[in-house]
Short mmCIF file of C-alpha atoms and ligand atoms in Angstrom, two decimals:
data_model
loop_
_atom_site.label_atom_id
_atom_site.label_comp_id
_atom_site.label_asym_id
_atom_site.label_seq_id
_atom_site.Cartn_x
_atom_site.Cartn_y
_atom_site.Cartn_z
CA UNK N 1 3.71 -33.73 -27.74
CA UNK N 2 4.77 -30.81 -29.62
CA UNK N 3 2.82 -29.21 -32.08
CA UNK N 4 3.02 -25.93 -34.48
CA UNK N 5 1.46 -24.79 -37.36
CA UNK N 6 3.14 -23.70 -40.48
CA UNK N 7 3.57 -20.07 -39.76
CA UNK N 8 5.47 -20.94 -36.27
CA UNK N 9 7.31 -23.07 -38.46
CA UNK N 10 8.68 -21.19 -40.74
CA UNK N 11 9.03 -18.02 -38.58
CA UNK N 12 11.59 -20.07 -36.28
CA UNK N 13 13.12 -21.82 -39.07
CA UNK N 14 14.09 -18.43 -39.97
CA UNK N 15 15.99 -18.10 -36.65
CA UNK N 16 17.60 -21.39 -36.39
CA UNK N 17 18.22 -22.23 -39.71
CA UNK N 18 17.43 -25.75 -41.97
CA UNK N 19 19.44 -28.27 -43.40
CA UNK N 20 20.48 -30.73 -40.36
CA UNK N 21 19.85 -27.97 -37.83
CA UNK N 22 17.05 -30.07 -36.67
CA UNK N 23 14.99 -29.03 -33.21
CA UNK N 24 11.64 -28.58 -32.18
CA UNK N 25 11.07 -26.29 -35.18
CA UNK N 26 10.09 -29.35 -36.76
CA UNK N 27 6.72 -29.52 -35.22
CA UNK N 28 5.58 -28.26 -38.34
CA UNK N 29 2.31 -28.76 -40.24
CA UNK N 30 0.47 -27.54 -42.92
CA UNK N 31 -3.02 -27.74 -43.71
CA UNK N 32 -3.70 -27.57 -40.28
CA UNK N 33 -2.92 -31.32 -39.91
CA UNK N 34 -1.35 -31.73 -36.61
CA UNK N 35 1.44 -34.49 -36.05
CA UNK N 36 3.05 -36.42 -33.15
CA UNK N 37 6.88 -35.31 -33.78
CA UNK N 38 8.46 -36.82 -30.77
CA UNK N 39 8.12 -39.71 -32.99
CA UNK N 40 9.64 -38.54 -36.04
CA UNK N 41 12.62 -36.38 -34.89
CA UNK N 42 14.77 -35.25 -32.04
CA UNK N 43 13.17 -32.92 -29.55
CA UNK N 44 14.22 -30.11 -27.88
CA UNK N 45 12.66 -28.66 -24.87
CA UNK N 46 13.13 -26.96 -22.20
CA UNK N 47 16.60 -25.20 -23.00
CA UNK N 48 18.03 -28.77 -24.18
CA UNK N 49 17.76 -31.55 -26.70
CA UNK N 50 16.41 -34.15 -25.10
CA UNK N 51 17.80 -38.22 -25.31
CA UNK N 52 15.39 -40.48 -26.19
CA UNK N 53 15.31 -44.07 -24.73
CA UNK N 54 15.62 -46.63 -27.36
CA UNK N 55 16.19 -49.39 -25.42
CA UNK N 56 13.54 -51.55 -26.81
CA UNK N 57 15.39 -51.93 -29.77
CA UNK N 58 18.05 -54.23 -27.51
CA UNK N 59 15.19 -56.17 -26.74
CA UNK N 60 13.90 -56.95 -30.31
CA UNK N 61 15.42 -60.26 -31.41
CA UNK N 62 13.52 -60.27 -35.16
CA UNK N 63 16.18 -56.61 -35.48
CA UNK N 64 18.90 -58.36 -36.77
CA UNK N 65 21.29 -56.78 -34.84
CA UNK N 66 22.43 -58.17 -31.43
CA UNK N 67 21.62 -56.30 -28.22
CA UNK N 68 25.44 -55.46 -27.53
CA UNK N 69 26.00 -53.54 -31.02
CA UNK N 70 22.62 -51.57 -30.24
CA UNK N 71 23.43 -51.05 -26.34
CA UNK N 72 27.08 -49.28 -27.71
CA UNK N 73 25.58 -47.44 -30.35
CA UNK N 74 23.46 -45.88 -27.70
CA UNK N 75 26.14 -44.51 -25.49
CA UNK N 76 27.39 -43.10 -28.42
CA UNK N 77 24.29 -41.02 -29.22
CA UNK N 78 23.78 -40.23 -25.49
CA UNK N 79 27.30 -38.31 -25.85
CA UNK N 80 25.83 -36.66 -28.96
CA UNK N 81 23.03 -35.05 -26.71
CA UNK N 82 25.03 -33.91 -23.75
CA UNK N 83 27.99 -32.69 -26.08
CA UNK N 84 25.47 -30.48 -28.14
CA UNK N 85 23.72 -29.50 -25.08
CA UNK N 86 27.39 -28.34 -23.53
CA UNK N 87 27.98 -26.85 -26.89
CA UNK N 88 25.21 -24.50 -26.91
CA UNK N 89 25.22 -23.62 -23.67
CA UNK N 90 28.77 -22.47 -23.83
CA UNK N 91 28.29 -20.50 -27.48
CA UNK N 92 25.19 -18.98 -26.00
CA UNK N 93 27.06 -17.16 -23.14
CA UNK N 94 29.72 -16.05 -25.82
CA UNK N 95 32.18 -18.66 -24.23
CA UNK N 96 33.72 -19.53 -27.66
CA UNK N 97 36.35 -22.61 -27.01
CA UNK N 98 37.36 -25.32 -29.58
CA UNK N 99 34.66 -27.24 -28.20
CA UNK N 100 31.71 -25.36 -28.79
CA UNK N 101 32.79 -24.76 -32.47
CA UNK N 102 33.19 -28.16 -33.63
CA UNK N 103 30.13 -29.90 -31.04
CA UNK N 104 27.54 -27.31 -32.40
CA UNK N 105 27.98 -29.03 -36.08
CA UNK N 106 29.44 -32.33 -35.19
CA UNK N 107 27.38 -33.39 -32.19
CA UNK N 108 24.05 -31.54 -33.40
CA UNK N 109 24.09 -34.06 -36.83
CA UNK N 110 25.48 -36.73 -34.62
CA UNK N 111 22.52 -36.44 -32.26
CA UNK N 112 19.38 -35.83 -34.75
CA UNK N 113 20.95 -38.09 -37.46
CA UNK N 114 20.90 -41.20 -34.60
CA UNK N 115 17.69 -39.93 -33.47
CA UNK N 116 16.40 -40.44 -37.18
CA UNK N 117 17.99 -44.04 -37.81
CA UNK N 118 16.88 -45.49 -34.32
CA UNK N 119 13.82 -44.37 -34.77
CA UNK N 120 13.09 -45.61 -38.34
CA UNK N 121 14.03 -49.29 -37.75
CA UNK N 122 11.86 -51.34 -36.74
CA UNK N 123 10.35 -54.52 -37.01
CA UNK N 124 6.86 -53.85 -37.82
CA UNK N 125 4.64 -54.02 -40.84
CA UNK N 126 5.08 -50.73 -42.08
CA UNK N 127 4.24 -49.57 -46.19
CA UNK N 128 5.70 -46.37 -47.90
CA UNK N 129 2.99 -43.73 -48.30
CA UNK N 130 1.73 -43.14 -52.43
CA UNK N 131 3.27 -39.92 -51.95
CA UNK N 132 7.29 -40.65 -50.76
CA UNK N 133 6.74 -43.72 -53.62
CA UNK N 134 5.78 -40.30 -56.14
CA UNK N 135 9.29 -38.70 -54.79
CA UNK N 136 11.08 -41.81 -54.86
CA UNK N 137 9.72 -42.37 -59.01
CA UNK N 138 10.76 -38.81 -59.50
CA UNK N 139 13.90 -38.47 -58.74
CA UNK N 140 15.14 -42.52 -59.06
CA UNK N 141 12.55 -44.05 -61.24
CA UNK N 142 11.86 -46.61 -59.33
CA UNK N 143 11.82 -47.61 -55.71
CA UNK N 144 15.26 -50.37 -56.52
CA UNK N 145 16.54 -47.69 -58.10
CA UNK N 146 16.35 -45.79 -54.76
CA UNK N 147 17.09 -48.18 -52.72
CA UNK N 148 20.32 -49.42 -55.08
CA UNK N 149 21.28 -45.72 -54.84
CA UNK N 150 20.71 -45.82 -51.12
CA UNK N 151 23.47 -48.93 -50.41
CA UNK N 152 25.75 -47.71 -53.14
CA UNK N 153 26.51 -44.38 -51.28
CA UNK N 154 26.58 -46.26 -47.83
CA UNK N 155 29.44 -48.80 -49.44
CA UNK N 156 31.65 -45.83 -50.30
CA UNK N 157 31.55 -43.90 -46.91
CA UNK N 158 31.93 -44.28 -43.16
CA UNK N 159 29.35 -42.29 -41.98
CA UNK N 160 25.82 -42.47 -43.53
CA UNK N 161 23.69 -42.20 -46.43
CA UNK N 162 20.81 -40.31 -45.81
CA UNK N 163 17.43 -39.42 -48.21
CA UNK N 164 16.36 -35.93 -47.60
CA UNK N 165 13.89 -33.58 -49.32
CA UNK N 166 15.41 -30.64 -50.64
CA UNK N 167 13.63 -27.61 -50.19
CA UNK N 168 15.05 -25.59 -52.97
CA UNK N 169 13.43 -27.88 -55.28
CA UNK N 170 11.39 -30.20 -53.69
CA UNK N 171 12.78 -33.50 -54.83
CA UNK N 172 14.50 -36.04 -52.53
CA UNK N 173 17.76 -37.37 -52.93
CA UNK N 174 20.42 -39.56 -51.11
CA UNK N 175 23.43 -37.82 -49.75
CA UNK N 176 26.52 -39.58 -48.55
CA UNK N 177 28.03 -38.27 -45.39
CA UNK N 178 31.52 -39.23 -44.43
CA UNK N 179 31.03 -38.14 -41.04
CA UNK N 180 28.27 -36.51 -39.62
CA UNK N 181 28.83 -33.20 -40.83
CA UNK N 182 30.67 -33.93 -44.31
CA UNK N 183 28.94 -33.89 -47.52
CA UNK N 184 25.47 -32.44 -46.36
CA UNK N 185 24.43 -29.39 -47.98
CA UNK N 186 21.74 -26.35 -46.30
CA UNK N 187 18.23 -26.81 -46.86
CA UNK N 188 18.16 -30.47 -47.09
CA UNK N 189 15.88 -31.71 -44.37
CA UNK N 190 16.82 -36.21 -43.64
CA UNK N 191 13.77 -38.29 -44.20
CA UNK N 192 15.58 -41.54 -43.77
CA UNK N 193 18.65 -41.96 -41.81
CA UNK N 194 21.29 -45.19 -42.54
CA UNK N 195 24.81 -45.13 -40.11
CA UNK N 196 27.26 -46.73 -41.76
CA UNK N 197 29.88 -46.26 -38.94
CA UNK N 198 32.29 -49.45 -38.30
CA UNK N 199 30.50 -49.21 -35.28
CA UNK N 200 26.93 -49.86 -36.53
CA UNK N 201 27.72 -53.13 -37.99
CA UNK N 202 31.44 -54.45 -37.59
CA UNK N 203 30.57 -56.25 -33.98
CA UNK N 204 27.97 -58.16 -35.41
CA UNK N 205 28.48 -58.28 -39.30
CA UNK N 206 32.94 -58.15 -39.66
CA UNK N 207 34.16 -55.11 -41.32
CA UNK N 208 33.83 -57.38 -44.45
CA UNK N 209 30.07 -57.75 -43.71
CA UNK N 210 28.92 -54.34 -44.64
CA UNK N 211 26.84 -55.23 -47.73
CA UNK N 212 25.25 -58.33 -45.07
CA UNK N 213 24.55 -55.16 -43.06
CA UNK N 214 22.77 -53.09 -45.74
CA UNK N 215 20.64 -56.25 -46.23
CA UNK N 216 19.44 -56.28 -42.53
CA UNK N 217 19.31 -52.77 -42.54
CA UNK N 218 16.97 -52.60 -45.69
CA UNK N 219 14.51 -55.17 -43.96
CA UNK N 220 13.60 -53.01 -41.19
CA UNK N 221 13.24 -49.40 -42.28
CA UNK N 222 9.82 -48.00 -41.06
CA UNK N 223 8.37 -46.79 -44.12
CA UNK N 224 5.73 -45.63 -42.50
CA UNK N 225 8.01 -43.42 -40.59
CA UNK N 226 9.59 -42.46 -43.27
CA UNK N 227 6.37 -41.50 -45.42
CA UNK N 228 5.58 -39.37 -42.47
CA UNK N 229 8.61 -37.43 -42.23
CA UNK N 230 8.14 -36.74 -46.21
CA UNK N 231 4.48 -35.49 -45.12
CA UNK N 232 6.00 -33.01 -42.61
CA UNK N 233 8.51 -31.56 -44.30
CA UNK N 234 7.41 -31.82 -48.33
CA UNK N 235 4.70 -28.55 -47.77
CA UNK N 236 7.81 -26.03 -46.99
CA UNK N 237 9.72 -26.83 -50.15
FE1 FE2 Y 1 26.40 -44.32 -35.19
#
């Protein structure tokens, strides 16, 4: 578990940066209030970002996505890990190649953005908080609103549509990414995390199944997940 008050927080945000750029830094709290952040985004540690194992979601039959289209995706973000990992440590000996240039952006969203979506689907009961329903009526007006908003951006992109809290102003919004990098401005920190790769769905769904897709998908986001993530990150905008 990894744990940091506000001050570390924001002292090694300064260093490394918002937006995406997501790392241990976001052990943050406020208040004192102390949260489990393995759970809620990727972690770095010891030199490297480390992979999770998701492999109980290939064992989940209620997921709505078959065990093949999960097992695939995974090797994908596994390459994510290890290509930021090689980026960084190339870029932080001054070894700049074509590599390290594109795999420090590209691979570091590719990583932390499947980090986010794996870890916010899931199966279980789960309710959104009183306070991410307060940022959803905000900025949408209502949570269908959101959520129309949501699976309109995914149906125009390959990539994802993501909700993230902007710190500049404090209100959430849904951005659409056309690849992992595209389209995904600083200081936006991803509560909610939806790949809408042909890979994510096509397998199991048909290329012409991507609305079917956004159906399943929209059954088993983690609100409570999410809520959380809105809890860490709301106090630094
Ligand atoms: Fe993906």
């Amino acid at each position: 578990m990894v744990e940091m008050n506000r001050r570390n927080f924001l002292n090694a945000a300064a260093f490394t940066g918002l937006g995406l750029g997501l790392s241990n830094v976001l052990g943050a709290c406020s208040k004192g209030a102390k949260f489990n952040i393995n759970e809620l985004y990727p972690i770095y540690k010891d030199g490297q970002y480390q992979e999770k194992n998701f492999e109980y979601l290939t064992k989940n039959d209620k997921l709505g996505l078959s065990p093949e289209i999960i097992k695939n995706h995974l090797g994908l973000y596994s390459n994510y890990v290890k290509n930021v990992n090689q980026a960084e440590a190339e870029m932080a000996v001054g070894n700049v190649t074509e590599f390290g240039m594109k795999h420090l952006a590209f691979s570091l969203n590719g990583m932390a953005l499947h980090d986010i979506y794996f870890t916010n689907m899931s199966t279980e009961e789960s309710k959104r908080s009183s306070s991410l329903n307060r940022a959803i009526d905000k900025t949408f007006g209502s949570f269908d609103a959101y959520m129309k908003n949501l699976t309109e951006l995914a149906m125009k992109v390959e990539g994802w549509s993501v909700t993230g809290l902007n710190l500049l102003n404090g209100k959430i919004f849904n951005y659409a990414l056309q690849d992992h990098s595209a389209n995904f401005p600083n200081f936006i920190v991803p509560i909610l995390a939806l790949d809408v790769y042909e890979h994510a769905y096509v397998a199991d769904f048909k290329k012409e199944g991507k609305a079917k897709y956004l159906e399943a998908f929209t059954k088993i986001v983690d609100w409570d997940i999410v809520s959380r993530r809105l809890d860490l990150v709301k106090n630094l905008a």
